[in-house]
Tab-separated table of C-alpha atoms in Angstrom:
chain	number	residue	atom	x	y	z
F	1	THR	CA	0.999	-17.143	3.496
F	2	LEU	CA	-1.724	-14.493	3.585
F	3	VAL	CA	-1.257	-13.923	7.307
F	4	LEU	CA	2.519	-13.535	6.965
F	5	ALA	CA	2.264	-11.077	4.041
F	6	PRO	CA	1.895	-7.912	6.215
F	7	PHE	CA	4.963	-8.919	8.254
F	8	PHE	CA	6.909	-9.348	5.011
F	9	LEU	CA	5.842	-5.869	3.853
F	10	PHE	CA	6.787	-4.336	7.203
F	11	GLY	CA	10.201	-5.994	7.059
F	12	LEU	CA	10.655	-4.706	3.530
F	13	TYR	CA	9.971	-1.147	4.716
F	14	ILE	CA	12.559	-1.559	7.479
F	15	LEU	CA	15.233	-2.873	5.101
F	16	SER	CA	14.408	-0.548	2.188
F	17	PRO	CA	17.259	1.972	2.791
F	18	ARG	CA	19.899	-0.765	2.592
F	19	LEU	CA	18.250	-2.209	-0.507
F	20	PHE	CA	18.101	1.219	-2.167
F	21	ASN	CA	21.727	2.036	-1.325
F	22	TRP	CA	22.807	-1.218	-2.919
F	23	ALA	CA	20.499	-1.208	-5.964
F	24	TRP	CA	20.872	2.477	-6.873
F	25	LYS	CA	24.637	2.816	-6.278
F	26	THR	CA	24.027	5.862	-4.125
F	27	GLU	CA	26.539	8.354	-2.817
F	28	ASN	CA	26.355	11.061	-0.158
F	29	ALA	CA	25.119	14.507	-1.212
F	30	ASN	CA	27.340	17.557	-0.854
F	31	ASP	CA	27.132	19.686	2.297
F	32	GLU	CA	25.086	22.484	0.702
F	33	LEU	CA	22.362	20.159	-0.589
F	34	SER	CA	22.326	18.181	2.650
F	35	GLN	CA	21.877	21.398	4.647
F	36	ARG	CA	18.955	22.579	2.519
F	37	ILE	CA	17.203	19.209	2.686
F	38	SER	CA	17.796	19.033	6.445
F	39	GLU	CA	16.076	22.399	6.845
F	40	ILE	CA	13.081	21.107	4.874
F	41	SER	CA	12.960	17.969	7.023
F	42	GLU	CA	12.922	20.144	10.155
F	43	LYS	CA	9.962	22.104	8.776
F	44	ALA	CA	8.256	18.782	8.084
F	45	GLN	CA	9.147	17.644	11.633
F	46	THR	CA	10.563	14.463	10.124
F	47	LYS	CA	14.115	13.562	11.058
F	48	ILE	CA	16.444	12.089	8.456
F	49	ALA	CA	19.865	10.479	8.700
F	50	GLY	CA	21.179	12.006	5.491
F	51	VAL	CA	20.742	12.697	1.784
F	52	LYS	CA	21.815	10.291	-0.954
F	53	ILE	CA	22.298	10.929	-4.662
F	54	TRP	CA	20.530	8.254	-6.671
F	55	ASN	CA	22.508	7.171	-9.730
F	56	THR	CA	20.115	6.759	-12.690
F	57	PHE	CA	22.860	5.624	-15.100
F	58	ASN	CA	22.114	8.431	-17.600
F	59	GLU	CA	18.383	7.678	-17.613
F	60	PRO	CA	16.110	10.784	-17.594
F	61	LEU	CA	14.453	9.958	-14.269
F	62	PRO	CA	13.332	13.055	-12.307
F	63	ASN	CA	12.500	11.497	-8.969
F	64	ALA	CA	13.015	11.644	-5.229
F	65	ALA	CA	12.138	9.278	-2.414
F	66	VAL	CA	12.324	8.892	1.350
F	67	ALA	CA	13.053	5.418	2.718
F	68	GLY	CA	13.299	4.160	6.280
F	69	LEU	CA	10.702	3.939	9.029
F	70	LEU	CA	13.318	4.579	11.734
F	71	SER	CA	14.849	8.072	11.695
F	72	ARG	CA	18.315	6.675	12.396
F	73	PHE	CA	18.238	4.769	9.107
F	74	ARG	CA	16.043	7.151	7.075
F	75	PHE	CA	17.477	8.786	3.971
F	76	VAL	CA	16.249	11.166	1.305
F	77	TYR	CA	17.108	9.947	-2.188
F	78	ILE	CA	17.405	12.384	-5.103
F	79	THR	CA	18.215	11.324	-8.651
F	80	ASP	CA	21.165	12.950	-10.357
F	81	PHE	CA	18.851	13.869	-13.239
F	82	LEU	CA	16.546	15.778	-10.876
F	83	LEU	CA	19.509	17.775	-9.586
F	84	ASP	CA	20.542	18.691	-13.125
F	85	VAL	CA	17.104	19.826	-14.341
F	86	PHE	CA	15.269	21.316	-11.346
F	87	THR	CA	16.080	24.500	-9.430
F	88	ASN	CA	16.879	24.447	-5.716
F	89	ASN	CA	13.365	25.578	-4.761
F	90	GLN	CA	11.790	22.971	-7.031
F	91	ILE	CA	13.978	20.233	-5.558
F	92	GLU	CA	12.852	21.277	-2.088
F	93	ALA	CA	9.209	21.063	-3.215
F	94	VAL	CA	9.718	17.555	-4.602
F	95	VAL	CA	11.473	16.408	-1.417
F	96	GLY	CA	8.748	18.080	0.663
F	97	HIS	CA	6.189	15.936	-1.128
F	98	GLU	CA	8.097	12.761	-0.212
F	99	LEU	CA	8.503	13.881	3.389
F	100	GLY	CA	4.764	14.522	3.405
F	101	HIS	CA	4.101	10.863	2.688
F	102	LEU	CA	6.154	9.964	5.745
F	103	LYS	CA	4.819	12.630	8.106
F	104	LEU	CA	1.210	11.862	7.154
F	105	GLY	CA	1.692	8.150	7.801
F	106	HIS	CA	0.895	6.976	4.292
F	107	VAL	CA	3.138	3.917	4.628
F	108	MET	CA	1.027	2.771	7.579
F	109	SER	CA	-2.159	3.541	5.626
F	110	TYR	CA	-0.972	1.326	2.767
F	111	LEU	CA	-0.028	-1.414	5.239
F	112	LEU	CA	-3.452	-1.273	6.917
F	113	PHE	CA	-5.125	-1.362	3.517
F	114	SER	CA	-3.098	-4.458	2.607
F	115	ILE	CA	-4.173	-6.145	5.845
F	116	ASN	CA	-7.814	-5.310	5.091
F	117	ALA	CA	-7.499	-6.721	1.577
F	118	ILE	CA	-5.930	-9.927	2.901
F	119	LEU	CA	-8.632	-10.358	5.556
F	120	LEU	CA	-11.354	-9.749	2.980
F	121	ALA	CA	-9.798	-12.349	0.666
F	122	ILE	CA	-9.632	-14.888	3.520
F	123	ILE	CA	-13.311	-14.317	4.368
F	124	ILE	CA	-14.485	-14.629	0.760
F	125	LYS	CA	-12.407	-17.748	0.116
F	126	SER	CA	-13.663	-19.360	3.340
F	127	LEU	CA	-17.275	-18.596	2.445
F	128	LEU	CA	-16.765	-20.033	-1.023
F	129	ILE	CA	-15.436	-23.257	0.464
F	130	ILE	CA	-18.417	-23.477	2.824
F	131	PHE	CA	-21.297	-22.399	0.610
F	132	CYS	CA	-20.025	-23.083	-2.921
F	133	PRO	CA	-17.845	-26.192	-2.567
F	134	TYR	CA	-18.302	-27.441	-6.133
F	135	PHE	CA	-17.455	-24.006	-7.516
F	136	TYR	CA	-14.380	-23.652	-5.337
F	137	ILE	CA	-13.066	-27.140	-6.079
F	138	ASN	CA	-12.969	-26.213	-9.757
F	139	SER	CA	-9.597	-24.476	-9.814
F	140	THR	CA	-10.233	-22.865	-13.220
F	141	LEU	CA	-13.356	-21.113	-11.974
F	142	THR	CA	-11.517	-20.068	-8.816
F	143	TYR	CA	-8.719	-18.462	-10.825
F	144	ILE	CA	-11.255	-16.695	-13.049
F	145	LEU	CA	-13.037	-15.353	-9.977
F	146	GLU	CA	-9.790	-14.020	-8.532
F	147	ILE	CA	-8.839	-12.352	-11.803
F	148	VAL	CA	-12.299	-10.929	-12.546
F	149	VAL	CA	-13.260	-9.886	-9.002
F	150	PHE	CA	-10.318	-9.672	-6.611
F	151	VAL	CA	-7.710	-8.071	-8.863
F	152	PRO	CA	-9.932	-5.256	-10.240
F	153	PHE	CA	-11.382	-4.579	-6.770
F	154	PHE	CA	-7.909	-4.313	-5.242
F	155	ALA	CA	-6.642	-2.161	-8.116
F	156	ILE	CA	-9.584	0.266	-8.054
F	157	VAL	CA	-9.661	0.741	-4.283
F	158	PHE	CA	-5.878	0.880	-3.853
F	159	THR	CA	-5.362	3.400	-6.652
F	160	ALA	CA	-8.105	5.596	-5.147
F	161	LEU	CA	-6.264	5.501	-1.807
F	162	ALA	CA	-2.944	6.206	-3.534
F	163	ARG	CA	-4.347	9.237	-5.404
F	164	TYR	CA	-5.760	10.621	-2.141
F	165	CYS	CA	-2.370	10.237	-0.444
F	166	GLU	CA	-0.617	11.917	-3.375
F	167	ARG	CA	-2.930	14.945	-3.151
F	168	GLN	CA	-2.348	15.194	0.608
F	169	ALA	CA	1.425	15.010	0.115
F	170	ASP	CA	1.162	17.751	-2.549
F	171	LEU	CA	-0.617	20.030	-0.072
F	172	PHE	CA	1.943	19.205	2.611
F	173	SER	CA	4.806	20.131	0.294
F	174	SER	CA	3.132	23.406	-0.645
F	175	ALA	CA	2.677	24.209	3.054
F	176	ILE	CA	6.325	23.714	4.066
F	177	THR	CA	7.802	25.248	0.904
F	178	CYS	CA	5.483	27.378	-1.277
F	179	LYS	CA	2.802	26.912	-3.905
F	180	GLU	CA	4.850	28.537	-6.634
F	181	SER	CA	7.775	26.138	-6.199
F	182	PHE	CA	5.489	23.116	-6.199
F	183	VAL	CA	3.501	24.260	-9.244
F	184	SER	CA	6.658	25.048	-11.226
F	185	SER	CA	8.110	21.623	-10.374
F	186	MET	CA	4.894	19.986	-11.611
F	187	ASN	CA	5.024	21.948	-14.857
F	188	ILE	CA	8.576	20.762	-15.533
F	189	LEU	CA	7.599	17.219	-14.595
F	190	LYS	CA	4.739	17.397	-17.084
F	191	LEU	CA	7.164	18.300	-19.873
F	192	LEU	CA	9.475	15.447	-18.939
F	193	VAL	CA	7.009	12.596	-18.443
F	194	GLY	CA	4.277	13.664	-20.849
F	195	THR	CA	0.617	12.752	-20.445
F	196	LYS	CA	-1.107	9.414	-20.103
F	197	PRO	CA	-2.863	7.820	-23.099
F	198	LYS	CA	-6.429	9.116	-23.476
F	199	TRP	CA	-7.825	5.592	-23.440
F	200	PHE	CA	-6.353	4.837	-19.989
F	201	PRO	CA	-8.996	5.456	-17.260
F	202	LYS	CA	-8.170	8.001	-14.542
F	203	TRP	CA	-9.568	5.724	-11.829
F	204	LEU	CA	-6.699	3.260	-12.385
F	205	LEU	CA	-3.922	5.835	-11.948
F	206	THR	CA	-1.861	5.682	-8.746
F	207	HIS	CA	-1.035	9.392	-9.198
F	208	PRO	CA	-3.544	12.065	-10.227
F	209	GLU	CA	-2.852	13.761	-13.536
F	210	ILE	CA	-0.470	16.674	-13.157
F	211	GLU	CA	-3.129	19.227	-14.131
F	212	ASP	CA	-5.358	17.885	-11.350
F	213	ARG	CA	-2.508	18.071	-8.840
F	214	ILE	CA	-1.776	21.688	-9.742
F	215	GLU	CA	-5.468	22.572	-9.570
F	216	ASN	CA	-5.798	20.857	-6.185
F	217	VAL	CA	-2.980	22.969	-4.724
F	218	ASN	CA	-4.117	26.249	-6.301
F	219	ASN	CA	-7.731	25.771	-5.182
F	220	THR	CA	-6.777	25.111	-1.548
F	221	SER	CA	-6.875	28.500	0.168
F	222	GLU	CA	-5.492	27.446	3.562
F	223	LEU	CA	-2.620	25.006	3.730
F	224	LYS	CA	-2.616	23.823	7.332
F	225	ILE	CA	-0.275	20.985	8.243
F	226	THR	CA	-2.275	20.276	11.390
F	227	LYS	CA	-5.404	19.605	9.321
F	228	LEU	CA	-3.510	17.337	6.936
F	229	ILE	CA	-2.146	15.338	9.877
F	230	LYS	CA	-5.616	15.113	11.441
F	231	ASP	CA	-7.201	13.907	8.175
F	232	SER	CA	-4.486	11.268	7.775
F	233	LYS	CA	-5.062	10.018	11.323
F	234	VAL	CA	-8.788	9.735	10.654
F	235	LEU	CA	-8.042	7.663	7.545
F	236	ARG	CA	-5.788	5.292	9.499
F	237	TYR	CA	-8.349	4.944	12.291
F	238	LEU	CA	-11.037	4.048	9.749
F	239	LEU	CA	-8.782	1.447	8.140
F	240	LEU	CA	-7.930	0.046	11.577
F	241	VAL	CA	-11.598	-0.143	12.626
F	242	PHE	CA	-12.482	-1.870	9.369
F	243	ALA	CA	-9.658	-4.375	9.955
F	244	VAL	CA	-10.978	-5.152	13.456
F	245	ILE	CA	-14.478	-5.678	12.042
F	246	LEU	CA	-13.119	-8.024	9.377
F	247	ILE	CA	-11.209	-10.000	12.012
F	248	PHE	CA	-14.415	-10.603	13.972
F	249	VAL	CA	-16.323	-11.484	10.790
F	250	SER	CA	-13.615	-13.937	9.731
F	251	VAL	CA	-13.606	-15.938	12.992
F	252	TYR	CA	-16.645	-18.111	12.236
F	253	PRO	CA	-15.916	-19.149	8.602
F	254	VAL	CA	-12.182	-19.553	9.247
F	255	THR	CA	-12.874	-21.720	12.305
F	256	ILE	CA	-15.057	-24.011	10.192
F	257	VAL	CA	-12.381	-24.319	7.508
F	258	LEU	CA	-9.707	-25.071	10.126
F	259	ASN	CA	-11.946	-27.733	11.661
F	260	TRP	CA	-12.354	-29.249	8.221
F	261	SER	CA	-8.578	-29.266	7.861
F	262	ASN	CA	-8.338	-31.278	11.097
F	263	LEU	CA	-11.127	-33.526	9.840
F	264	TYR	CA	-9.256	-34.171	6.589
F	265	ASN	CA	-6.021	-34.992	8.437
F	266	ALA	CA	-7.881	-37.366	10.768
F	267	ALA	CA	-9.533	-39.127	7.813
F	268	GLN	CA	-6.204	-39.459	6.012
F	269	ALA	CA	-4.686	-40.972	9.159
F	270	GLY	CA	-7.587	-43.428	9.438
F	271	ASN	CA	-8.565	-42.184	12.910
F	272	CYS	CA	-12.281	-43.018	12.775
F	273	ARG	CA	-12.984	-41.952	16.368
F	274	LEU	CA	-11.476	-38.510	15.818
F	275	VAL	CA	-13.364	-38.164	12.522
F	276	SER	CA	-16.610	-38.944	14.327
F	277	ASP	CA	-15.847	-36.509	17.143
F	278	LEU	CA	-14.964	-33.711	14.723
F	279	CYS	CA	-18.099	-34.311	12.645
F	280	ASN	CA	-20.255	-34.208	15.782
F	281	SER	CA	-18.661	-30.905	16.809
F	282	LEU	CA	-19.717	-29.261	13.561
F	283	PRO	CA	-23.011	-27.316	13.289
F	284	GLU	CA	-25.859	-29.578	12.240
F	285	TRP	CA	-26.430	-27.795	8.947
F	286	LEU	CA	-22.889	-28.700	7.849
F	287	ASN	CA	-23.290	-32.442	8.326
F	288	GLU	CA	-24.608	-32.774	4.773
F	289	HIS	CA	-21.804	-30.722	3.266
F	290	PRO	CA	-20.033	-32.640	0.423
F	291	PHE	CA	-16.660	-32.290	2.104
F	292	VAL	CA	-17.931	-33.689	5.423
F	293	LEU	CA	-19.708	-36.569	3.696
F	294	GLU	CA	-16.537	-37.391	1.764
F	295	GLN	CA	-14.416	-37.589	4.922
F	296	ARG	CA	-17.001	-39.715	6.704
F	297	SER	CA	-16.977	-42.212	3.889
């Protein structure tokens, strides 16, 4: 299941435009809006297939999105509420932010991060089975460990990555439109969505606070798309290298666990010869492991 998860996510990204068109009851944008968004997409060097109006069913949802990894099936989605409240320049800034996520490869960064998290979970679980068998067998303790360790770790690291990507997309939008349009769109957004509760920690937010986003754009003197693209590539390379390292690290503990799986199946089938052969193939220090002793008996 863990191994297949990244393929499921990738498939979801591929099918997302069809899912959005169905779930959001979208309709094609008018020619004027489509032309303006197409010009922004050309500046972002990110091809799109069209622009869709996202029906929010009278909900005050000021949002935009870009869905579709393949340009032939890629659409920009804009909520009807956003069109009613924001000016043309502000709409372009919001769309530019979403195109920035795509141009800077943030979808791939999230996918690589997910793969790293899955590999890390596999390694830790395998090591627990090998070195802490009594702890791992106790399902209650295992669930507590996952809740106390895995979930907070994933949340903290993922939200940090998400905030970084949001800041990069903000800078990208400001580079292909203008700072003033982006800042004004953020100020309106702040009025519409309000502020987070003071007790909620910043390090668990997937998006930086609006004041921080405005400050980040205003304090960046040079907005160079080439630098943003380079930084995003470096991030993906680091995530890819880390994934390769984790794959090599996982080979030994995962191989032991898989051998134990074969040992268990052989014991259940009553194949004593195969049980003996599998036990003899294990490292000597594992011969006294509770699981091995149980299968031998």
